[in-house]
Amino acid sequence: ADWLPELWVSIGLYFLPVIVACLLLLSGQSGLGVLLFTSSSLLVAIGVKIVCHPRCFLVSAIACGLGIASSAGIYLMRTYSGDALFYFGAYATALPFFHVSEYVTTALWNPHRLSLDSFILNHSREYHIAAIASWTEYGLESWLFPQMKLFSIFSRVGLALVVCGQLLRQVAMFTARSNFSHLISYEKEEEHELVTWGVYALSRHPSYVGWFYWSIGTQLLLCNPLCTLAYGAASWAFFHERIEDEELTLLHFFGKSYEEYQRHVGTGLPFIYGYQVKK
């Protein structure tokens, strides 16, 4: 299959710098050594360009860059255990992993939809603004009010939400398989079926639930009070609108079957009820 090289390249070049960083840290190497060795993984990505399709090179470069970012996070966690920077390291590890997992899961279960957009790094302008706002708040508060970053109970709750949210989203994508898409489908495909089993028996939109709590968890992890509130409000507004639009198409695709599903299973998100058919 055409997508298989890209799948293995994305997996290999993400985990290559991560594994190298872990081995170097366990052997007692300095942060400089970790940086030099993990950055050398980019040479492998360049080598891929010589033997593979240009798009495969772009996949390799993105995956390798994400792997190096996660490696930096692992370095911080290893070096600053028990410090506020430990939790920033956890964030720096989790964020790249989220993006590469989106690409890999799409490649595994929905390869005909696979593209560079499957990394969802270019999700939207608002997504980029939110990320920059998060980093800005963390930097300013760490500089002006460093004690704010020492509330480890919030960081631990945030870490739990990040891990559980990531796991729930991946399980939801695995359960839906070819029925899952990053974009709303406005035309029913031949293999499209209504998924109501597994985690979909507990929530109509488990992947959105996972992402919702994952996003809030990242800000609790960083002890960012302003962005925790902002991320919660923005994510709620986004999913409120998205679910209504998506359920309108699902009702069109599945009719009474989806209405019955709506009656028995909620969305899983607070105060979001989805598109309601007017009687």
Steps between C-alpha positions, in 0.01 A plus 500: 500500500620855421449616857707226670841668450364819653361308797830330580698818438275698738527236772872439455613861482285606795626225728863507379595822682277407795672163547846648447428772758379245754809282451735796529330627815510156659872482423557835673565719194461876524218701352737618224574142405130419486437805279782414258407137464127555464548786255717272287182304433416777253777361280295184473199708398711667230615157384139398460460777242762335282323164480134585554222713364522872594185477715665216691786739572257755642343230717844394621606857577180572698514168689868548578440857620220380726726222628775749586244718683385199703866414568552848644197442722640167619831672579321758717303231681816301569710800604245696706310225678288654776540850355250714306703435185418130534139578412602729215703204374192279525309757294783522245493122468121464478429773243720358218383146582139612457569631151700202378241259642230675295699434183587139587144411602363648177757302299403177675121523489415755234788506249295637210458823700870523589681827424743739666192662658454178699764630743242779566787740563317746277164441669401865495629851567320492836687180594834671433396811695397281793836322501696827489281645776571194714877526458489876559303466823730225626811706422373824655365336815816293544702823481277730706326257739706176505314377807187465284661204323558307822140381558582142412148375584364692198781372281431143607130535423596652165736213424225249578259684268761509221571127527134396532386742228767374260412138573125558457551676166722221366255231614216692332694526173587130518136406564364715216784405263406595142193688628723756675606817323660826609251680277121479502375277217211651309454202269442146626761257375424138418688362803363765738315341793359621831739403780320449833721244675808526722564853627224619266252324727603747772530817291385598151825693449775336710784638284374853567467425871861379505627807317292735718646373826846457346508869403394615848746255654793654312433835667450355846826314443673836443311669788369760253185634671400741223549253217330223698182710504550622143570151363193363678274773360646489148494119483141491624389756241684318221355158582152640562490632143687206349274236655182674383634518143621140507181359647293673235686296238481182710124537529488538124715186454336272758158652573298327772796284602698809602199654673469184710872514575466863611222409743709236678856643488615854581779695334727458803576873514350729767187691390543397137199308373561493126251567222145446623231398255196721547179301537 
